[in-house]
């Protein structure tokens, strides 16, 4: 007996009881269930935590079973650590628990279900509920679930297969530019993989989830997630600041590729605002790229992108015509800033040579602006969530 | 980009003056232009990327070149493929509007039909227009690179008129009248390689692009010379005279 298929996004129209619809990247079409097929490389699945209801399920299909028979099938966590034996065993047990908690199985077990095999030993696709999952509590992350599949034909549970799955968890359904739209307004639903009719390039990308879930791993609130993304855009990338927009539009594919390549590259505030907004909203946050027309006067000193607070040369001032940053709230003075392009100087005496760097993370605009300019006004009413390509 | 942002930049950088300086009796186009190894001092090509057609009004061909001796020294070259010299000038203004600086100073003398450059204190960059190409050449890594010579070489390559070429077909035979425009289709006799491109020079009128068709502006007789240039291969030439309409 063996597992033939496992379906995570078995209902693309909802997020309340299964995984959401994603795609590998900009160019490849959406991932269609089953994400796991025997003999093929597994594809990732992603869950949005907040919309999930009390019951989360997968679907599975089995083969090689007893023809014309019915058995119970379940799956248990294949990495569940056994109980400790002695002091050293206790230490290893605790370490395993910690590792499992941070990156391990979040889907729990698969509760037993009745599976009937036809004459050829194949089953139909069966709905099976998750039991003991941590999808509502684990926070943001990329996790690995390994299941040990067992059947019971009345003689006790017997192991027959193991499967391994890459699972992303985000806090809420992704906001713009991302979407879950897969059905055109007038055309009926189709399950054809990569069907151009349903080629929504703004479905969440696996390549973007890999980065966003890594940067914000463990975040359990939207503020924490957006803050980690903002901090990472500013300080955990090989970027150098320039005033030119290099990833206009937003060229997220190029940005992610350049991040992965590891060589230094340049971005400006628009690029950083787009990265903060797109990657935070992928996790379920509700940010916008907010444009601010600025006076042409020199800004007050700020710490440049990837700057070293202890290096005086990294505290800079420019005459800008505009600035752009991540933003939450309406386009007025009540909004709050997530700026991945710079760190402001919060030293109480702006006239001395001492600088205290702070990332603007949900910083009230009324606090943020005076740290850079004395002038007021300039907020653009048109907030952006630029489409990604 | 909002219309308001573009209009502010158009005023700041005097778009109308630049447009009025474009000649109406001669013209040049490049199709598929890409930098060659001779332009990049033997640096290694680490990035080659093209904006998806459906996402931009003007596709951008991006290449990044790395100094083999210094991992922090990188030069980015973006070539915006525009429909005409006028369109390339508008692309240049859009590029300037997306620059945070209050004012981007004028570029080096003799580089580009028009050019601008980053001031001291910022990573060096030159933004220029030549023919229907808007080109950005910038120092893209942590090590500062003087990109003016790079921009100058790119400019020279675009505007250079080959003096030796063999005969080869570049155009389809038919000239079509589309409203007030005369057009002819680019149809090279063979598939051009990744680093090859087409150059066209016109006297007596102007040239523009509309998809795979060359649009001939003006009402009089226009003489067009087209070249296919590829590194390591002979240059091929084709000549057409378009009658007045």
XYZ file of C-alpha atoms in Angstrom:
634
model
C 0.000 0.000 0.000
C 1.243 3.542 -0.666
C 0.177 7.186 -0.765
C -0.605 8.283 -4.346
C -1.538 11.944 -3.875
C -1.873 14.604 -1.197
C -3.978 17.732 -1.808
C -3.523 20.830 0.359
C -5.293 23.528 -1.709
C -8.225 21.252 -2.455
C -10.750 24.120 -2.580
C -9.292 27.142 -4.408
C -12.416 29.177 -3.640
C -11.886 29.311 0.133
C -9.177 29.860 2.727
C -11.146 28.661 5.750
C -10.354 24.972 5.689
C -7.427 24.424 3.351
C -4.326 26.019 1.813
C -4.392 29.048 -0.439
C -3.593 29.278 -4.145
C 0.027 30.103 -4.940
C 2.405 29.961 -7.886
C 6.155 29.314 -8.090
C 7.083 32.781 -9.436
C 6.023 35.401 -11.993
C 6.498 33.222 -15.056
C 5.163 29.826 -13.995
C 1.422 29.234 -13.633
C -0.397 28.451 -10.399
C 0.224 25.299 -8.389
C -2.790 23.025 -8.726
C -3.553 20.289 -6.201
C -2.403 17.595 -5.657
C 0.799 19.290 -4.490
C 2.302 15.896 -3.673
C 2.222 13.113 -6.246
C 4.069 9.865 -5.816
C 7.256 9.776 -7.865
C 7.298 13.531 -8.551
C 9.026 16.413 -6.741
C 6.682 17.847 -4.128
C 5.308 21.364 -4.491
C 4.916 23.818 -1.650
C 1.645 24.729 0.009
C 0.768 27.862 1.973
C -1.810 28.601 4.665
C -3.227 31.941 5.765
C -3.701 31.619 9.515
C -6.466 34.121 10.344
C -9.183 32.886 7.943
C -8.818 29.245 9.015
C -11.834 27.834 10.791
C -12.087 25.077 13.352
C -11.581 22.295 10.817
C -8.656 22.158 8.421
C -8.467 19.272 6.012
C -6.388 17.739 3.292
C -7.369 15.246 0.631
C -5.433 12.121 -0.197
C -5.515 9.178 -2.521
C -3.970 5.765 -1.979
C -2.903 2.819 -4.091
C -1.609 -0.705 -3.737
C -4.276 -1.465 -1.168
C -6.305 -4.646 -0.612
C -8.716 -4.813 -3.551
C -12.360 -4.463 -2.609
C -11.538 -3.779 1.045
C -12.001 -0.937 3.501
C -9.397 0.137 6.063
C -8.772 3.035 8.411
C -5.848 5.285 7.401
C -4.172 8.058 9.383
C -0.851 9.903 9.406
C 1.265 10.798 12.417
C 4.179 13.173 12.766
C 7.177 11.181 11.542
C 9.548 13.429 13.479
C 7.779 13.263 16.824
C 10.643 12.810 19.281
C 10.534 9.757 21.474
C 10.535 10.179 25.250
C 13.830 10.999 26.985
C 16.147 8.313 28.318
C 18.631 9.537 30.896
C 20.085 13.046 31.205
C 21.639 13.144 27.731
C 18.417 11.791 26.292
C 16.515 14.551 28.067
C 18.788 17.209 26.578
C 18.404 15.823 23.066
C 14.644 15.527 23.589
C 14.408 19.210 24.545
C 16.577 20.262 21.597
C 14.381 18.261 19.225
C 11.264 19.860 20.677
C 12.722 23.343 20.149
C 13.752 22.579 16.580
C 10.356 21.103 15.817
C 8.715 24.148 17.257
C 10.727 26.551 15.098
C 10.747 24.848 11.698
C 9.085 21.462 12.123
C 5.652 20.066 11.579
C 2.838 22.615 11.951
C 0.140 20.463 10.390
C -0.033 18.044 13.281
C -1.411 14.621 12.457
C -3.977 13.450 9.930
C -6.959 11.998 11.765
C -8.074 8.519 10.816
C -10.505 8.150 7.928
C -12.211 5.229 6.261
C -10.689 4.427 2.875
C -12.188 1.976 0.413
C -10.098 0.343 -2.293
C -11.544 -0.776 -5.604
C -10.766 -4.039 -7.301
C -7.459 -2.719 -8.603
C -6.371 -1.573 -5.146
C -6.849 2.161 -5.737
C -8.923 4.489 -3.619
C -10.795 7.597 -4.583
C -9.668 11.003 -3.265
C -10.598 11.083 0.416
C -11.072 14.094 2.695
C -9.058 13.813 5.911
C -9.006 16.287 8.801
C -5.878 17.591 10.463
C -5.590 16.974 14.153
C -3.376 18.947 16.511
C -2.186 21.451 13.914
C -0.476 24.692 14.991
C -1.519 26.804 12.010
C -3.334 29.322 14.228
C -0.452 29.763 16.671
C 2.881 29.109 14.965
C 3.254 32.545 13.391
C 4.982 33.255 10.114
C 7.390 30.720 8.726
C 8.409 28.017 6.315
C 8.035 24.577 7.866
C 8.553 20.956 6.937
C 5.927 18.362 7.696
C 6.849 14.683 7.512
C 4.029 12.239 7.926
C 4.201 8.577 8.702
C 1.130 6.949 7.148
C -0.527 3.997 8.919
C -3.437 1.732 8.161
C -5.600 -0.343 10.454
C -7.571 -3.275 9.079
C -8.703 -4.358 12.515
C -5.349 -5.726 13.590
C -3.788 -2.510 14.916
C -1.906 0.336 13.218
C 0.727 -0.595 10.652
C 3.080 1.875 8.966
C 3.068 1.774 5.168
C 4.540 5.037 3.797
C 6.121 8.421 4.614
C 5.676 11.755 2.830
C 7.396 15.126 3.256
C 5.874 18.554 2.570
C 7.089 22.159 2.505
C 4.531 24.411 4.188
C 4.454 28.218 4.374
C 2.304 29.959 6.976
C 1.322 33.629 6.760
C -0.785 35.596 9.199
C -3.745 36.518 7.002
C -4.857 36.395 3.390
C -2.375 38.384 1.324
C -3.263 42.006 0.534
C -2.433 43.896 -2.644
C -0.611 43.561 -4.923
C -1.216 39.894 -4.115
C -4.588 38.278 -4.699
C -6.393 34.972 -4.626
C -8.432 35.724 -7.735
C -8.534 32.727 -10.010
C -11.942 32.836 -11.623
C -12.653 35.295 -14.421
C -15.948 36.991 -13.974
C -17.770 35.168 -16.712
C -15.816 31.962 -17.350
C -16.480 28.767 -15.438
C -13.890 27.256 -13.129
C -11.268 25.005 -14.667
C -8.608 22.804 -13.114
C -6.193 22.875 -16.051
C -2.699 23.478 -14.648
C -1.104 26.664 -15.912
C -4.234 27.533 -17.855
C -3.627 30.956 -19.351
C -7.193 31.979 -18.625
C -6.281 31.841 -14.965
C -2.783 33.186 -15.246
C -3.057 35.590 -12.330
C 0.548 36.679 -11.913
C -0.316 38.299 -8.567
C -1.045 35.018 -6.801
C 1.523 34.676 -4.000
C 4.886 33.505 -5.326
C 6.858 30.725 -3.650
C 10.065 32.686 -4.345
C 8.668 35.666 -2.429
C 7.266 33.494 0.382
C 10.718 31.981 0.886
C 12.208 35.410 1.569
C 9.323 36.981 3.467
C 8.758 33.943 5.708
C 12.453 33.733 6.446
C 12.804 37.405 7.327
C 9.661 37.451 9.469
C 9.969 33.925 10.857
C 8.101 33.590 14.119
C 6.192 36.868 13.861
C 2.729 36.469 15.358
C 1.297 39.913 14.764
C 1.057 41.969 11.607
C 3.069 44.766 13.190
C 5.855 42.339 14.075
C 5.812 40.870 10.566
C 5.957 44.276 8.867
C 8.660 45.386 11.287
C 10.856 42.375 10.541
C 10.412 42.896 6.811
C 11.284 46.586 7.125
C 14.343 45.867 9.256
C 15.524 43.203 6.835
C 15.040 45.371 3.746
C 17.163 47.993 5.453
C 19.859 45.956 7.127
C 20.005 42.351 5.960
C 20.559 42.830 2.273
C 23.667 43.648 0.202
C 22.113 46.882 -1.007
C 23.683 50.305 -1.344
C 21.596 53.465 -1.470
C 21.237 55.465 -4.649
C 18.612 58.010 -5.645
C 17.666 56.162 -8.870
C 14.692 53.762 -8.990
C 16.085 50.431 -10.171
C 13.136 48.063 -9.736
C 10.338 50.282 -10.940
C 6.935 48.805 -11.342
C 7.769 46.702 -8.977
C 10.423 44.392 -10.460
C 10.248 41.896 -7.588
C 11.633 39.010 -9.665
C 14.806 40.971 -10.323
C 14.998 42.159 -6.702
C 14.701 38.602 -5.368
C 17.224 37.292 -7.909
C 19.716 40.006 -6.993
C 19.189 39.289 -3.278
C 19.875 35.625 -3.835
C 22.971 36.315 -5.943
C 24.506 38.032 -2.918
C 26.479 40.657 -4.833
C 25.979 44.299 -3.799
C 23.326 46.209 -5.727
C 21.500 49.509 -5.433
C 18.036 50.609 -4.529
C 16.326 53.849 -3.698
C 13.386 54.703 -1.469
C 10.768 53.641 -4.042
C 12.420 50.243 -4.413
C 12.563 49.832 -0.632
C 8.959 51.003 -0.201
C 7.817 48.493 -2.807
C 9.791 45.695 -1.148
C 8.456 46.518 2.322
C 4.877 46.774 1.044
C 4.871 43.711 -1.215
C 6.654 41.370 1.196
C 4.708 42.542 4.268
C 1.361 42.273 2.492
C 2.306 38.796 1.295
C 2.220 37.870 4.996
C -1.224 39.420 5.460
C -0.239 42.934 6.481
C -2.060 46.004 5.150
C 0.628 48.400 3.997
C 0.847 50.876 1.121
C 3.742 52.588 -0.615
C 3.227 56.205 0.363
C 4.704 59.015 -1.718
C 5.720 62.294 -0.119
C 6.673 65.384 -2.085
C 9.480 66.926 -0.111
C 10.964 70.376 0.104
C 14.176 70.749 -1.847
C 16.047 71.705 1.314
C 18.603 69.331 2.718
C 17.152 66.625 4.922
C 18.305 66.317 8.497
C 20.982 63.630 8.855
C 19.774 60.055 8.624
C 21.527 56.689 8.572
C 21.843 55.486 5.014
C 20.637 52.091 3.773
C 22.681 49.310 5.393
C 24.566 51.972 7.271
C 26.774 51.571 10.317
C 25.546 53.884 13.112
C 29.119 54.188 14.392
C 30.440 55.422 11.038
C 29.998 59.191 10.660
C 30.183 58.841 6.856
C 26.995 56.767 6.894
C 25.010 59.666 8.369
C 23.945 61.575 5.280
C 21.703 64.386 4.052
C 20.246 64.977 0.601
C 18.158 67.490 -1.267
C 15.258 65.339 -2.383
C 12.268 66.103 -4.541
C 10.362 63.182 -3.031
C 10.578 60.289 -0.637
C 8.580 57.065 -0.539
C 8.120 54.515 2.259
C 5.864 51.791 3.611
C 2.740 53.148 5.298
C -0.253 51.989 7.237
C -3.421 54.019 7.455
C -5.025 56.728 5.342
C -2.864 59.257 3.462
C -2.947 61.919 6.165
C -1.151 62.820 9.362
C -2.714 59.892 11.251
C -0.751 57.336 9.227
C 2.318 55.418 10.394
C 5.581 54.816 8.616
C 7.541 51.633 7.925
C 10.645 52.981 6.165
C 13.095 50.360 4.937
C 15.327 52.873 3.181
C 16.805 54.658 6.167
C 17.054 54.925 9.933
C 16.220 58.239 11.553
C 18.229 60.010 14.234
C 16.264 60.090 17.468
C 19.015 61.732 19.494
C 17.224 64.433 21.520
C 19.745 67.096 20.447
C 19.694 67.317 16.644
C 22.502 69.854 16.602
C 25.197 67.748 18.235
C 27.344 65.080 16.629
C 25.739 62.223 18.508
C 23.337 60.105 16.490
C 20.959 57.456 17.718
C 19.637 55.285 14.911
C 16.112 53.948 14.889
C 14.206 52.034 12.241
C 10.861 53.740 11.550
C 8.531 50.866 12.426
C 4.908 52.012 12.619
C 6.372 55.395 13.544
C 3.614 58.027 13.604
C 4.073 60.310 10.645
C 3.868 63.307 12.945
C 6.923 61.937 14.787
C 8.747 60.796 11.638
C 8.536 63.892 9.485
C 10.196 66.379 11.871
C 13.154 64.000 12.164
C 13.866 64.621 8.460
C 12.313 67.998 7.576
C 10.826 71.012 9.273
C 8.275 71.614 6.497
C 4.767 70.127 6.442
C 2.387 68.805 3.806
C 3.232 66.858 0.641
C 1.499 63.519 1.289
C 0.211 62.098 -1.980
C -3.444 61.069 -1.786
C -2.848 58.190 -4.201
C -1.338 55.262 -2.292
C 0.303 52.472 -4.238
C 0.519 48.707 -4.135
C 2.457 48.260 -7.334
C 1.908 45.055 -9.282
C 4.826 42.698 -9.089
C 6.600 41.123 -12.061
C 3.978 57.224 -12.353
C 1.353 59.875 -11.882
C 0.870 62.501 -14.590
C 1.572 65.174 -12.000
C 5.005 63.771 -11.177
C 5.899 63.505 -14.847
C 4.700 67.046 -15.566
C 6.775 68.463 -12.712
C 9.847 66.693 -14.069
C 9.017 67.773 -17.632
C 9.048 71.358 -16.490
C 12.164 70.999 -14.348
C 14.186 69.365 -17.148
C 12.677 71.377 -20.030
C 11.163 68.527 -21.996
C 9.735 70.846 -24.641
C 13.154 72.306 -25.421
C 14.651 68.859 -25.824
C 11.834 67.729 -28.120
C 12.142 70.802 -30.291
C 15.855 70.081 -30.802
C 15.207 66.708 -32.470
C 15.964 67.014 -36.219
C 13.073 66.440 -38.615
C 15.156 65.652 -41.691
C 17.349 62.848 -40.369
C 16.905 60.071 -37.887
C 18.359 56.937 -36.372
C 16.883 53.819 -34.772
C 18.313 50.815 -32.999
C 16.362 47.587 -32.497
C 17.513 45.050 -29.922
C 20.601 47.029 -28.878
C 22.767 45.387 -26.224
C 26.274 46.231 -24.939
C 29.168 44.191 -26.289
C 32.264 42.916 -24.543
C 34.319 45.665 -26.165
C 32.161 48.212 -24.338
C 32.638 46.709 -20.885
C 36.406 46.400 -20.407
C 36.279 42.597 -20.289
C 34.069 42.565 -17.206
C 31.910 39.520 -16.573
C 28.214 39.610 -17.411
C 26.357 38.563 -14.264
C 22.815 39.728 -15.020
C 20.860 39.765 -18.269
C 17.210 40.552 -17.844
C 14.377 41.983 -19.934
C 11.232 43.557 -18.532
C 8.212 41.440 -19.472
C 6.450 43.063 -22.450
C 3.105 43.163 -20.687
C 4.375 45.140 -17.700
C 5.940 48.209 -19.241
C 5.287 50.715 -21.997
C 8.949 50.524 -22.911
C 10.734 47.189 -22.378
C 14.076 47.512 -20.624
C 17.068 45.355 -21.429
C 19.215 45.209 -18.299
C 22.758 43.898 -18.128
C 25.106 44.055 -15.147
C 28.857 43.674 -15.529
C 31.205 42.664 -12.703
C 34.893 43.445 -12.354
C 36.587 40.021 -12.143
C 39.168 41.531 -9.790
C 36.803 43.332 -7.375
C 33.494 41.814 -6.330
C 32.230 45.197 -5.209
C 32.713 46.876 -8.605
C 29.671 46.436 -10.825
C 28.218 48.471 -13.680
C 24.555 48.367 -14.679
C 23.434 49.243 -18.197
C 19.713 49.672 -18.827
C 18.587 50.212 -22.407
C 15.012 51.437 -22.771
C 13.724 50.480 -26.216
C 11.605 53.388 -27.347
C 9.517 54.007 -30.435
C 11.369 57.132 -31.508
C 13.893 59.714 -30.391
C 11.043 61.790 -28.980
C 9.769 58.791 -27.030
C 13.293 58.155 -25.728
C 13.452 61.738 -24.462
C 10.171 61.218 -22.610
C 11.606 58.009 -21.164
C 14.605 60.013 -19.995
C 12.341 62.521 -18.229
C 10.479 59.632 -16.600
C 13.782 58.223 -15.395
C 14.675 61.637 -13.977
C 11.247 61.931 -12.320
C 11.932 58.622 -10.550
C 15.216 60.011 -9.195
C 14.868 61.322 -5.658
C 17.279 64.179 -6.216
C 15.790 67.640 -6.366
C 17.759 68.306 -9.558
C 19.963 65.970 -11.579
C 22.774 67.951 -13.215
C 23.491 67.979 -16.943
C 25.668 65.162 -18.205
C 29.128 65.101 -19.744
C 29.727 67.108 -22.901
C 29.472 65.097 -26.086
C 27.732 62.080 -24.582
C 24.267 61.422 -25.921
C 21.912 63.730 -27.748
C 20.970 64.789 -24.193
C 22.418 63.487 -20.954
C 22.312 63.922 -17.207
C 24.531 62.571 -14.485
C 24.550 61.993 -10.737
C 26.460 64.611 -8.741
C 29.432 63.858 -6.516
C 28.575 62.117 -3.297
C 26.320 59.587 -5.000
C 27.209 56.446 -6.987
C 28.156 57.702 -10.467
C 25.508 57.332 -13.149
C 24.855 58.767 -16.603
C 21.381 58.912 -18.140
C 21.297 59.702 -21.862
C 19.381 59.528 -25.118
C 20.814 58.496 -28.454
C 18.598 57.538 -31.424
C 15.505 55.825 -29.925
C 17.406 54.473 -26.942
C 17.276 55.882 -23.445
C 20.283 54.471 -21.618
C 21.203 54.379 -17.935
C 24.808 53.504 -17.065
C 25.435 53.359 -13.340
C 28.012 52.249 -10.808
C 25.892 49.526 -9.223
C 28.050 47.957 -6.493
C 29.894 49.104 -3.377
C 33.054 50.162 -5.244
C 32.729 53.442 -7.120
C 33.276 53.095 -10.869
C 33.718 56.074 -13.215
C 30.983 55.269 -15.720
C 31.469 58.265 -18.041
C 33.880 56.306 -20.293
C 31.383 53.432 -20.353
C 28.554 55.755 -21.359
C 30.754 57.312 -24.013
C 31.569 53.912 -25.523
C 27.879 52.904 -25.542
C 26.984 56.220 -27.183
C 29.665 55.766 -29.834
C 28.477 52.256 -30.574
C 24.879 53.335 -31.047
C 25.637 56.215 -33.365
C 28.460 54.577 -35.334
C 27.525 54.061 -38.984
C 29.295 50.927 -40.239
C 31.629 51.725 -43.119
C 31.954 48.143 -44.372
C 29.061 45.781 -44.891
C 27.850 43.029 -47.179
C 24.471 43.117 -48.821
C 21.689 41.361 -46.917
C 17.943 41.757 -46.591
C 16.639 43.608 -43.547
C 13.243 44.789 -44.771
C 10.183 43.188 -46.237
C 9.643 44.411 -49.776
C 6.255 46.135 -49.369
C 5.850 49.681 -48.198
C 2.402 50.208 -46.741
C 0.437 53.396 -46.265
C -1.182 53.459 -42.813
C -3.126 56.711 -42.657
C -0.532 59.446 -43.085
C 2.321 57.086 -42.256
C 4.434 55.002 -44.593
C 5.586 51.781 -42.947
C 7.691 48.805 -43.813
C 8.305 45.644 -41.842
C 11.660 44.629 -40.452
C 12.333 41.099 -41.619
C 15.993 40.091 -41.333
C 17.027 37.320 -43.638
C 18.153 35.170 -40.665
C 17.685 34.925 -36.899
C 19.828 37.478 -35.115
C 21.812 36.180 -32.122
C 21.481 37.389 -28.551
C 24.086 40.149 -28.991
C 23.057 41.226 -32.466
C 20.893 44.215 -33.300
C 19.627 46.331 -36.172
C 20.602 49.948 -36.855
C 18.737 52.235 -39.208
C 19.750 55.653 -40.546
C 17.397 57.926 -42.487
C 17.862 61.136 -44.422
C 14.985 63.211 -45.703
C 12.627 62.198 -42.908
C 12.278 60.560 -39.514
C 11.985 56.989 -38.290
C 9.885 55.424 -35.578
C 8.898 51.931 -34.501
C 5.434 50.443 -34.239
C 5.739 46.791 -33.253
C 7.840 45.157 -35.956
C 7.217 47.957 -38.440
C 9.352 51.010 -39.156
C 7.284 54.174 -39.479
C 8.670 56.727 -41.923
C 7.847 60.315 -41.009
C 7.741 63.309 -43.330
C 6.154 63.584 -46.741
C 9.127 63.719 -49.077
C 11.430 61.043 -50.374
C 13.293 59.318 -47.541
C 16.426 57.265 -47.904
C 16.918 54.491 -45.291
C 20.013 52.440 -44.662
C 19.750 49.461 -42.335
C 22.487 47.314 -40.831
C 22.525 44.049 -38.938
C 25.486 44.030 -36.582
C 26.649 41.070 -34.518
C 29.932 40.420 -32.755
C 32.024 37.891 -34.609
C 29.960 38.041 -37.796
C 30.069 40.257 -40.883
C 27.863 43.340 -40.889
C 25.027 43.238 -43.419
C 23.407 46.232 -45.082
C 20.175 46.973 -46.829
C 19.068 50.220 -48.474
C 15.582 51.485 -49.370
C 14.339 54.728 -50.847
C 10.745 55.508 -49.886
C 8.925 57.701 -52.359
C 7.176 60.835 -51.190
C 3.547 60.506 -50.170
